[in-house]
N, CA, C, O and CB atoms as a CASP TS submission, in Angstrom:
PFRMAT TS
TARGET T0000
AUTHOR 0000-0000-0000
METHOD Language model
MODEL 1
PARENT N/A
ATOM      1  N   UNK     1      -3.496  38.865  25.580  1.00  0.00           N
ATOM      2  CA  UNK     1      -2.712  38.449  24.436  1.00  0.00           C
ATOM      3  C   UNK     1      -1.675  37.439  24.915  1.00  0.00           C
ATOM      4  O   UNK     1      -1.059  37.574  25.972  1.00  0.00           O
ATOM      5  CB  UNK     1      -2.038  39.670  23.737  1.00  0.00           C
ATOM      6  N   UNK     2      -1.493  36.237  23.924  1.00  0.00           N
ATOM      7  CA  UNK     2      -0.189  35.850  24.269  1.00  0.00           C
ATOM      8  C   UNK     2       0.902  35.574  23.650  1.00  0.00           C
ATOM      9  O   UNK     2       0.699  35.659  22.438  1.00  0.00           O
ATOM     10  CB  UNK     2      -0.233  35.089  24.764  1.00  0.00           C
ATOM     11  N   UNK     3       2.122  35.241  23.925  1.00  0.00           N
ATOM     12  CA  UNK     3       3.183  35.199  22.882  1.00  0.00           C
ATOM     13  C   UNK     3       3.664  33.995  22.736  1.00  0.00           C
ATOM     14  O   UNK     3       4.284  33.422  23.631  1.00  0.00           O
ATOM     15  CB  UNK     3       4.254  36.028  23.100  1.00  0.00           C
ATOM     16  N   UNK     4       3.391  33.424  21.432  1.00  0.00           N
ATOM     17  CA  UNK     4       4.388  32.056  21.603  1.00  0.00           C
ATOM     18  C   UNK     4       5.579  32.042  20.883  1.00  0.00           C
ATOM     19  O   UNK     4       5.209  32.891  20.073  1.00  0.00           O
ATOM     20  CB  UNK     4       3.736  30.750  21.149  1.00  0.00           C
ATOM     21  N   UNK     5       6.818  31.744  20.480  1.00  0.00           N
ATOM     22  CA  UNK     5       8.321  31.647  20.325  1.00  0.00           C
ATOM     23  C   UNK     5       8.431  30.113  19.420  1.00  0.00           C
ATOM     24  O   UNK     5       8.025  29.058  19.907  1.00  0.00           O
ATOM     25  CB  UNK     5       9.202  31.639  22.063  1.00  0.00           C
ATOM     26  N   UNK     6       8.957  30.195  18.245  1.00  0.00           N
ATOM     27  CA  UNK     6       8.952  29.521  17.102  1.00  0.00           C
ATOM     28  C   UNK     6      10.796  29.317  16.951  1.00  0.00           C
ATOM     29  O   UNK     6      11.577  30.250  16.763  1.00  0.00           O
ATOM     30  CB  UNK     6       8.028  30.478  15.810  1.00  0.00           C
ATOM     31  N   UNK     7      11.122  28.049  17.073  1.00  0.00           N
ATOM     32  CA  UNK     7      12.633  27.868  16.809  1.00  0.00           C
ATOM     33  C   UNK     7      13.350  27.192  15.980  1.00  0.00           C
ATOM     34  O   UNK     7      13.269  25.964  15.994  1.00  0.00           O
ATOM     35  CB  UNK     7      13.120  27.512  17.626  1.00  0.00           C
ATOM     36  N   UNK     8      14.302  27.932  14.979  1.00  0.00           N
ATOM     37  CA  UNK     8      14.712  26.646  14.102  1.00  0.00           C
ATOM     38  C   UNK     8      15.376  25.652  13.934  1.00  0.00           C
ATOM     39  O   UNK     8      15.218  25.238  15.082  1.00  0.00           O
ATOM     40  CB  UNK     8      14.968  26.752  13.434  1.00  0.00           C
ATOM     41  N   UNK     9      16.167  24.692  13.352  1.00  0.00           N
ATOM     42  CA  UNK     9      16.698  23.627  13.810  1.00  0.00           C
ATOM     43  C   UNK     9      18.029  24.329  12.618  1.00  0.00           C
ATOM     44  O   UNK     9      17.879  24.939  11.559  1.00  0.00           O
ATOM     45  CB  UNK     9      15.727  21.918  13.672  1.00  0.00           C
ATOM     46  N   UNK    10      19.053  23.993  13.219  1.00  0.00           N
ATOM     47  CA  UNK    10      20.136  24.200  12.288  1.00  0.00           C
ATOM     48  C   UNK    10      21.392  24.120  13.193  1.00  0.00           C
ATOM     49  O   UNK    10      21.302  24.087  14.420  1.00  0.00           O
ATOM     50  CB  UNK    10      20.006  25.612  11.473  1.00  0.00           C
ATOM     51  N   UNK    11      22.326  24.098  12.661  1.00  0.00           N
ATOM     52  CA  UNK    11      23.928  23.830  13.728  1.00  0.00           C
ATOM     53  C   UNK    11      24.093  25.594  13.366  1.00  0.00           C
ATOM     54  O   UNK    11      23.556  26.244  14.263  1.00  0.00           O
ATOM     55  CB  UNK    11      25.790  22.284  12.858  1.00  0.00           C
ATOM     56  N   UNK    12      24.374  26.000  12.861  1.00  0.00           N
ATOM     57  CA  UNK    12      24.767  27.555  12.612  1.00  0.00           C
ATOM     58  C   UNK    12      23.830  28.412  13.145  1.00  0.00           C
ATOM     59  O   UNK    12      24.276  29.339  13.822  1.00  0.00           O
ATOM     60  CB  UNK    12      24.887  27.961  11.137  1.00  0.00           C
ATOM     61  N   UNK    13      22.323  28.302  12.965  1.00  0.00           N
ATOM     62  CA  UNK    13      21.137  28.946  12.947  1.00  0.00           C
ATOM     63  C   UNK    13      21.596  29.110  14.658  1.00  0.00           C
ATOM     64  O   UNK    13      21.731  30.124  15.343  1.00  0.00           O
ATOM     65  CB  UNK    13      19.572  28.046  12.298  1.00  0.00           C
ATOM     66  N   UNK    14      21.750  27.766  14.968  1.00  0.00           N
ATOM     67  CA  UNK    14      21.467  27.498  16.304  1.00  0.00           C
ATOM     68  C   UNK    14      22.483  28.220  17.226  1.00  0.00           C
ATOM     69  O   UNK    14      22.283  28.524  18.402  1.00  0.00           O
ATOM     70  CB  UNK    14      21.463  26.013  16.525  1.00  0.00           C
ATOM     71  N   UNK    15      23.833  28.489  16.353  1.00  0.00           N
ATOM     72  CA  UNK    15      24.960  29.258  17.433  1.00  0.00           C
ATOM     73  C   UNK    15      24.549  31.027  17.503  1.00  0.00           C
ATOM     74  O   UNK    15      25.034  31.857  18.272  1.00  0.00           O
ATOM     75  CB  UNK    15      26.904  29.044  16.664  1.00  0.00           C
ATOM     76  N   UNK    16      23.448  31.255  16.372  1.00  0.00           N
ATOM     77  CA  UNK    16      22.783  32.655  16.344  1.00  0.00           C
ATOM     78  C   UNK    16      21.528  32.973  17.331  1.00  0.00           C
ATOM     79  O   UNK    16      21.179  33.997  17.917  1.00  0.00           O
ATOM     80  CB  UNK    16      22.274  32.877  14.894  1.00  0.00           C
ATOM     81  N   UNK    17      20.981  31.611  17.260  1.00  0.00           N
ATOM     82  CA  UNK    17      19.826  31.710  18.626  1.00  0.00           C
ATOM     83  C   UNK    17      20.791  31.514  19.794  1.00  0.00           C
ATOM     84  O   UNK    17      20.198  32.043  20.734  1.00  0.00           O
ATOM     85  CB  UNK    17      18.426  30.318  18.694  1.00  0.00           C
ATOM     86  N   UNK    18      21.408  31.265  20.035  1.00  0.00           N
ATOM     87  CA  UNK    18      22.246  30.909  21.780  1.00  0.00           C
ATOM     88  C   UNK    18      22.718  32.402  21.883  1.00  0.00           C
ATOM     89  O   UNK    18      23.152  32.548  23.025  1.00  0.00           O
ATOM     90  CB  UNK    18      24.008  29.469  21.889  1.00  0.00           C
ATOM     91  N   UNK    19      22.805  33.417  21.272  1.00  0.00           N
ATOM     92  CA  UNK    19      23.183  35.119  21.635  1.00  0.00           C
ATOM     93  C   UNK    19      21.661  35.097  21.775  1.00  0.00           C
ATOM     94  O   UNK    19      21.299  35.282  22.936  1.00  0.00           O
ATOM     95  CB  UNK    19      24.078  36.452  20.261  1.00  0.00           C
ATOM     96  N   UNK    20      20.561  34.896  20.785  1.00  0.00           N
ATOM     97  CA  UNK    20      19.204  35.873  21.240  1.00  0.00           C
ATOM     98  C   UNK    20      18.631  35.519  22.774  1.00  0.00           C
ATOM     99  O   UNK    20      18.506  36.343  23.681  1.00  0.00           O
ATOM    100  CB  UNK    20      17.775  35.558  20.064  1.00  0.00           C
ATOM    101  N   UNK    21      18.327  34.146  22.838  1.00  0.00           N
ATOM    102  CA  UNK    21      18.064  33.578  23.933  1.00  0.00           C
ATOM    103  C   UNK    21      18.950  34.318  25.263  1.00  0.00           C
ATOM    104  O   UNK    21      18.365  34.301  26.346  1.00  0.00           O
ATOM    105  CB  UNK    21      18.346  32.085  23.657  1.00  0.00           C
ATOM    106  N   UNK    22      20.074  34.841  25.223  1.00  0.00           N
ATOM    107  CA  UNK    22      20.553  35.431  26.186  1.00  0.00           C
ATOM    108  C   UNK    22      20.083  36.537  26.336  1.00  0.00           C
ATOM    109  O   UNK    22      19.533  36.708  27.424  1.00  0.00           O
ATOM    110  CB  UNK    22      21.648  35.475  26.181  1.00  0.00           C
ATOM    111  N   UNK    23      20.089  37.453  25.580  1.00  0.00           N
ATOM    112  CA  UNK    23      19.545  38.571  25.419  1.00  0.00           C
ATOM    113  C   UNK    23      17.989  38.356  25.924  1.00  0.00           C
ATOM    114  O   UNK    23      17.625  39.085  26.846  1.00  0.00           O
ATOM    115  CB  UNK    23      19.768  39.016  23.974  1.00  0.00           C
ATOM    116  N   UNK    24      17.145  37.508  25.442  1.00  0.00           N
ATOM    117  CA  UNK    24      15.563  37.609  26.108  1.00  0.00           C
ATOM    118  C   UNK    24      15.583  37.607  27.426  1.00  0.00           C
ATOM    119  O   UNK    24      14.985  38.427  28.121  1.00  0.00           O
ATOM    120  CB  UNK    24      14.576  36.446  25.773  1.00  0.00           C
ATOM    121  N   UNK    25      16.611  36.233  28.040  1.00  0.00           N
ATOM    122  CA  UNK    25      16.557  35.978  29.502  1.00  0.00           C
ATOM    123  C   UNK    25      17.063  37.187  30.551  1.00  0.00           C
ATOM    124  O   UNK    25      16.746  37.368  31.726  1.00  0.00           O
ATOM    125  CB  UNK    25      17.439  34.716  29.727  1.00  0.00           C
ATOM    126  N   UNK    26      18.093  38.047  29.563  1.00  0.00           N
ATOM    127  CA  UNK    26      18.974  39.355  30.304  1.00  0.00           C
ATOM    128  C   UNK    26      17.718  40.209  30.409  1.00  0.00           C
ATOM    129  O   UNK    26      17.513  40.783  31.478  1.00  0.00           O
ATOM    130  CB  UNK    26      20.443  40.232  29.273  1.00  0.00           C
ATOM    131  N   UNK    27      16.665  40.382  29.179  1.00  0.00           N
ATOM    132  CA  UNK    27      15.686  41.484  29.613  1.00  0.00           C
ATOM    133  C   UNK    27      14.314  40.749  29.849  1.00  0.00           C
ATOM    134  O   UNK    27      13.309  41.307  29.407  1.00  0.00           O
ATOM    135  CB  UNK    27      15.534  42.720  28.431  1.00  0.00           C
ATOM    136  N   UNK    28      14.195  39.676  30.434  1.00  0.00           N
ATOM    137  CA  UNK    28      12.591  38.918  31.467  1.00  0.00           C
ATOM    138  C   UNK    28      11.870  38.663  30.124  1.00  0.00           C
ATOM    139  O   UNK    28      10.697  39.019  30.243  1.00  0.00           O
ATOM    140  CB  UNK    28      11.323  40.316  32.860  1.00  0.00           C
ATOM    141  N   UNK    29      12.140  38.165  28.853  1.00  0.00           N
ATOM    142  CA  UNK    29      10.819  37.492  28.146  1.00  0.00           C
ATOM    143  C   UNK    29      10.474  36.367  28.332  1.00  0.00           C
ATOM    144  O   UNK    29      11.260  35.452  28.084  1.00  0.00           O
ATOM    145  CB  UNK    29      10.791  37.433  26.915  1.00  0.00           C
ATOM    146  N   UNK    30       9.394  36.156  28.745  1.00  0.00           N
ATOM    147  CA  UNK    30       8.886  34.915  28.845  1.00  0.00           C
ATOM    148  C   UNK    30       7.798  35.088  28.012  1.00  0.00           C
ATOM    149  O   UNK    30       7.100  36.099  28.083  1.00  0.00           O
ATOM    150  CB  UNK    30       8.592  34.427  30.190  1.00  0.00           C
ATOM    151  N   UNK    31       7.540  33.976  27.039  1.00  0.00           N
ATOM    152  CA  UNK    31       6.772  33.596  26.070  1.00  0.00           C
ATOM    153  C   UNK    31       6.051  32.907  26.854  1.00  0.00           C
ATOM    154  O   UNK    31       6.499  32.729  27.987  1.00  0.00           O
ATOM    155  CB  UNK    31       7.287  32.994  24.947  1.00  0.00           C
ATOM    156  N   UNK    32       4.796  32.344  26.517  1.00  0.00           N
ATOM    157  CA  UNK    32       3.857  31.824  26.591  1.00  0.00           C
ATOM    158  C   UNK    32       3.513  30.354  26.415  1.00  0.00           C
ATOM    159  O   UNK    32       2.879  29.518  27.059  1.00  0.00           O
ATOM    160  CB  UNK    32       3.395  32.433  26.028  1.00  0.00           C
ATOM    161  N   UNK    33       4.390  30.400  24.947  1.00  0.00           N
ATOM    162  CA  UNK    33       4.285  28.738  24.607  1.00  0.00           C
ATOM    163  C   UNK    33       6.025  29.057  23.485  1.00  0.00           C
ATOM    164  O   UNK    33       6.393  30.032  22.830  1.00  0.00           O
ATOM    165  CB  UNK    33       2.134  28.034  23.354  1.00  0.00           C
ATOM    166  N   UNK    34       6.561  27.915  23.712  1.00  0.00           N
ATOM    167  CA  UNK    34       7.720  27.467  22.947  1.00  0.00           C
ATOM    168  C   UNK    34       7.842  26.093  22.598  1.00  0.00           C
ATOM    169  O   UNK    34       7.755  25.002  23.162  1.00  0.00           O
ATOM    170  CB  UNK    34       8.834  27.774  23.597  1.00  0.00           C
ATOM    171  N   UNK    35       8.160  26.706  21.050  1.00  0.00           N
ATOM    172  CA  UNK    35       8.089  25.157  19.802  1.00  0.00           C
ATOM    173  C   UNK    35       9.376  25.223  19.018  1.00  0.00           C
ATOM    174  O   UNK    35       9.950  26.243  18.635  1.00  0.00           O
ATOM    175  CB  UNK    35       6.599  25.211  18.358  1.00  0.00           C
ATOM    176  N   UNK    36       9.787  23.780  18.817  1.00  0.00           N
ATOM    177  CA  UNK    36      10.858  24.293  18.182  1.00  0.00           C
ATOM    178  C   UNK    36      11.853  22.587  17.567  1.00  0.00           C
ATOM    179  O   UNK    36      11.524  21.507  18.057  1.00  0.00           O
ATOM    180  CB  UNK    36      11.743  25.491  19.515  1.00  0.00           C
ATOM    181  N   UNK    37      12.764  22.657  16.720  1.00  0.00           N
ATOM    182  CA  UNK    37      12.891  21.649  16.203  1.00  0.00           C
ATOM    183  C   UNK    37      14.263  21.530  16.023  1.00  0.00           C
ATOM    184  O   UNK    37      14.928  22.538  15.784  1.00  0.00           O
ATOM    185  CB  UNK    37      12.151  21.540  15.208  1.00  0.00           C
ATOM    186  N   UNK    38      14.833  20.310  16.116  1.00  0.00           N
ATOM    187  CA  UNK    38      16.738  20.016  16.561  1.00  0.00           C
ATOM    188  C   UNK    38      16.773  20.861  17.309  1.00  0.00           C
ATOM    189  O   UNK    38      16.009  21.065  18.253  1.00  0.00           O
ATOM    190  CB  UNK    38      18.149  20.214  15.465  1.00  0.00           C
ATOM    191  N   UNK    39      18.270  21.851  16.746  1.00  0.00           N
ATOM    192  CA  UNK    39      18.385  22.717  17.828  1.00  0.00           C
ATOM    193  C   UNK    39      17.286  23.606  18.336  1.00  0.00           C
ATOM    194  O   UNK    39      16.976  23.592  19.527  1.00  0.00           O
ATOM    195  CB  UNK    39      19.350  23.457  17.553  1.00  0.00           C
ATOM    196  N   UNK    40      16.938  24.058  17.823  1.00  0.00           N
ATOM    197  CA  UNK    40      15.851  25.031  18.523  1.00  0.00           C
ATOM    198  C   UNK    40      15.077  24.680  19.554  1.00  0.00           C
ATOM    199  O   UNK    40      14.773  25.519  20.402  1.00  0.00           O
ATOM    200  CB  UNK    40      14.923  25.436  17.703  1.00  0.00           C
ATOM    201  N   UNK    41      14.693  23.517  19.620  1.00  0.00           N
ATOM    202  CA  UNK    41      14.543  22.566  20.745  1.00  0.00           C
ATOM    203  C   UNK    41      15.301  22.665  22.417  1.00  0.00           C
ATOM    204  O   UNK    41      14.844  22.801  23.552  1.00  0.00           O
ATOM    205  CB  UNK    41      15.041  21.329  20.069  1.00  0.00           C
ATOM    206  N   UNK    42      16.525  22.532  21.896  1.00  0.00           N
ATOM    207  CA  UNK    42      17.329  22.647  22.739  1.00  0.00           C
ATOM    208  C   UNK    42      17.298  23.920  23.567  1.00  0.00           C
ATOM    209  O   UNK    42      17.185  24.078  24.783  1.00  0.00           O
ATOM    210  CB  UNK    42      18.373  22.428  22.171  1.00  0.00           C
ATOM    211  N   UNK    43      17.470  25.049  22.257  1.00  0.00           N
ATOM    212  CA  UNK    43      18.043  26.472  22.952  1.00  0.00           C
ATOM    213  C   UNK    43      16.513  26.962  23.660  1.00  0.00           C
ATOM    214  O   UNK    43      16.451  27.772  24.585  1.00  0.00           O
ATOM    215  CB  UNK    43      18.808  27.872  21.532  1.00  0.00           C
ATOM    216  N   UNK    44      15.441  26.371  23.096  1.00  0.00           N
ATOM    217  CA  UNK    44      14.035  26.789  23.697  1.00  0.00           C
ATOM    218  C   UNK    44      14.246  26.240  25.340  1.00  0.00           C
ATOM    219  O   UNK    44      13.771  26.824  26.314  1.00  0.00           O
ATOM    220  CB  UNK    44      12.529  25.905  22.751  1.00  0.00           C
ATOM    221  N   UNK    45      14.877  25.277  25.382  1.00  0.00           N
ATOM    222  CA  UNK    45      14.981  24.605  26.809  1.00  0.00           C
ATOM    223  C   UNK    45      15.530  25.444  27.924  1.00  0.00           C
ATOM    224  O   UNK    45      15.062  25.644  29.045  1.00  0.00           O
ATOM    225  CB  UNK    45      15.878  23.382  26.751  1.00  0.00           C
ATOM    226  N   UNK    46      16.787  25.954  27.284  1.00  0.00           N
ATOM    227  CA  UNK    46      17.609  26.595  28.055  1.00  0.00           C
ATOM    228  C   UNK    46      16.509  28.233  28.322  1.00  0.00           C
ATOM    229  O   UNK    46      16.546  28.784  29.423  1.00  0.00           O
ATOM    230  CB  UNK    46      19.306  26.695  27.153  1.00  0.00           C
ATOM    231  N   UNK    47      15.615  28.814  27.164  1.00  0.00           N
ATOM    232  CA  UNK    47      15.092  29.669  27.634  1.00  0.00           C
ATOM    233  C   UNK    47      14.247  29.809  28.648  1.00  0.00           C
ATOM    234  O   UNK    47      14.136  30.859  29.282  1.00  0.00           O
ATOM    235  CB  UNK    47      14.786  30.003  26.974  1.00  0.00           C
ATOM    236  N   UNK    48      13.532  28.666  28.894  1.00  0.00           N
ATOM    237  CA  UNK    48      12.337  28.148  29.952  1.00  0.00           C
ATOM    238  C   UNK    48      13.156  28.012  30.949  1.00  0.00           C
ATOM    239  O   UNK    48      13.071  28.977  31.708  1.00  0.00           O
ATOM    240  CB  UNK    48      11.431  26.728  29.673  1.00  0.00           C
ATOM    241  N   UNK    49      14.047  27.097  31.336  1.00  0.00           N
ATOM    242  CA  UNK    49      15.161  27.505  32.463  1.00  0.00           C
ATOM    243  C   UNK    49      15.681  28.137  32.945  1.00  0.00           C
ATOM    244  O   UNK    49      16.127  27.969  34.080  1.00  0.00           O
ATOM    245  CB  UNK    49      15.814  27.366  32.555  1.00  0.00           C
ATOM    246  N   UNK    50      15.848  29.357  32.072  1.00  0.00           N
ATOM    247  CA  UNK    50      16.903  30.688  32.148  1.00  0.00           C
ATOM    248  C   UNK    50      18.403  30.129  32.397  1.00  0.00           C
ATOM    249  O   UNK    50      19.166  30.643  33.215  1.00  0.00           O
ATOM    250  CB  UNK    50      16.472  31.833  33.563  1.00  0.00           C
ATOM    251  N   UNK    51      18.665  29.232  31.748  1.00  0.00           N
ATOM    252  CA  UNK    51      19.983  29.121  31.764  1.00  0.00           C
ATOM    253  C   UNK    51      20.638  29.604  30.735  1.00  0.00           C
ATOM    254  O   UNK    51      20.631  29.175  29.581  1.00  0.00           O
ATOM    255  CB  UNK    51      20.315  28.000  31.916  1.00  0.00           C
ATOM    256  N   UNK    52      21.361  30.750  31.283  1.00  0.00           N
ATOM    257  CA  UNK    52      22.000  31.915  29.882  1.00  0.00           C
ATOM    258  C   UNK    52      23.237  31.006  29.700  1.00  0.00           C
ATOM    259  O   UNK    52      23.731  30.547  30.730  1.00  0.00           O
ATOM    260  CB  UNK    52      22.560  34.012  30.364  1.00  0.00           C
ATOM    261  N   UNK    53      23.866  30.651  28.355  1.00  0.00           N
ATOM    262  CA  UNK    53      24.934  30.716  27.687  1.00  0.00           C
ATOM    263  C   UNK    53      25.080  29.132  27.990  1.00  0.00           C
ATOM    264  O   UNK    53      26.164  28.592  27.772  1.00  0.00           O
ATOM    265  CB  UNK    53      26.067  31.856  28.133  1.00  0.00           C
ATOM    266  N   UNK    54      23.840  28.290  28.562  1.00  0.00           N
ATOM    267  CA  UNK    54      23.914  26.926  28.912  1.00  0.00           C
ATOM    268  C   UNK    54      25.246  26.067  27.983  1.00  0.00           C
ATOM    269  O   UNK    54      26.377  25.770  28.367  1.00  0.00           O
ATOM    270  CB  UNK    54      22.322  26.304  28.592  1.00  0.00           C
ATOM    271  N   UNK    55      24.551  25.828  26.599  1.00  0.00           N
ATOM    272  CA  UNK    55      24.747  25.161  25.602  1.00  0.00           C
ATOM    273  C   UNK    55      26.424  25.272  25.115  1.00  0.00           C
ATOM    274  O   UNK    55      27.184  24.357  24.800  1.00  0.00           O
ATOM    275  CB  UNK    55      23.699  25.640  24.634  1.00  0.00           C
ATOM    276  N   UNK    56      26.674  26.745  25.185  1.00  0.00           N
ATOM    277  CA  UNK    56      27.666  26.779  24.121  1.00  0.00           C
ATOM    278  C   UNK    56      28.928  27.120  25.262  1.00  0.00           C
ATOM    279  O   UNK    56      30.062  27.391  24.867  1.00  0.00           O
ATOM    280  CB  UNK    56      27.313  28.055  22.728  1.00  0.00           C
ATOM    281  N   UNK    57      28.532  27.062  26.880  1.00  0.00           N
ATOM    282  CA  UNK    57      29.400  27.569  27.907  1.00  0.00           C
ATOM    283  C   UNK    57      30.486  28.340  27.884  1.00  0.00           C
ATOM    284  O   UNK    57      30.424  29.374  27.219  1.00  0.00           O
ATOM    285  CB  UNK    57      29.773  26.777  28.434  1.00  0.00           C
ATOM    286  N   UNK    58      31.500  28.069  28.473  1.00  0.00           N
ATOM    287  CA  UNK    58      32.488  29.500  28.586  1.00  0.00           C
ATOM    288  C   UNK    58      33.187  29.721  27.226  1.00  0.00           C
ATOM    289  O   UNK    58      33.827  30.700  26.843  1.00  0.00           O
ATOM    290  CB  UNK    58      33.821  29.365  29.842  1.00  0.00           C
ATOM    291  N   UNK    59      32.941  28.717  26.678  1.00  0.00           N
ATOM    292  CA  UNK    59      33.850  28.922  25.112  1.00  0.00           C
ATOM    293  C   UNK    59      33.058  29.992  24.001  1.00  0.00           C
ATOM    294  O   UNK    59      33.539  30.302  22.911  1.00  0.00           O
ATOM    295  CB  UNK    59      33.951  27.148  24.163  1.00  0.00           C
ATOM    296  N   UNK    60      31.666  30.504  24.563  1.00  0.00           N
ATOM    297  CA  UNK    60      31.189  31.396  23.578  1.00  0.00           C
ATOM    298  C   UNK    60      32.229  32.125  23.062  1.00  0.00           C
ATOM    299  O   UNK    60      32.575  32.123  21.881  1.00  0.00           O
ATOM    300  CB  UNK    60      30.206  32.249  24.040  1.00  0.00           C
ATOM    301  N   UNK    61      32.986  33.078  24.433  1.00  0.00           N
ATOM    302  CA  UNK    61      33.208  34.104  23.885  1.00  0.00           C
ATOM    303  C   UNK    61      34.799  33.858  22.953  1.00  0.00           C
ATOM    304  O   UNK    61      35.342  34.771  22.330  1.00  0.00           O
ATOM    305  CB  UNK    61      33.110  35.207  25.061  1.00  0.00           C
ATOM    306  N   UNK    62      35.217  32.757  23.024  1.00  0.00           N
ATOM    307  CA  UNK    62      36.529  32.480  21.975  1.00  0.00           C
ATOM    308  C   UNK    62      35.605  32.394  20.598  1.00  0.00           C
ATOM    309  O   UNK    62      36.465  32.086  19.772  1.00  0.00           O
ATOM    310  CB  UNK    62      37.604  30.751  22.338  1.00  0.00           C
ATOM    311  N   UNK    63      34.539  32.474  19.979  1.00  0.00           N
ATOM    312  CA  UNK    63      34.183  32.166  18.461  1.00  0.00           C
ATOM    313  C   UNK    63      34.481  33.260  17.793  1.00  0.00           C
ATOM    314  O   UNK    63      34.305  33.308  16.576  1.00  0.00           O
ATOM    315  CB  UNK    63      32.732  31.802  18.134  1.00  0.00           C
TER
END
């Protein structure tokens, strides 16, 4: 079986995927195939990298 990972494009959407994406990389998901559009694009990048909290850096936790 495999898993592929679908991402949406949005400025808001996108500050809600930058918590999930951490969370996948904290517990080892790796998908298979990743697609994804504006942001989702982006935060898909940082998942293939494993770069947790890349995007939104140390200022996450002030939001």
């Amino acid at each position: 079986m495999r898993v592929g990972l679908v991402l949406e494009g949005g400025g808001m959407r996108g500050l809600y995927t930058a918590g999930v994406i951490d969370i996948m990389i904290d517990h080892g998901f790796e998908p298979d195939v990743v697609c994804g559009t504006s942001a989702g694009v982006t935060f898909g990048v940082n998942l293939l990298s494993k770069q947790r909290g890349r995007v939104l850096g140390k200022h996450w936790k002030n939001i």
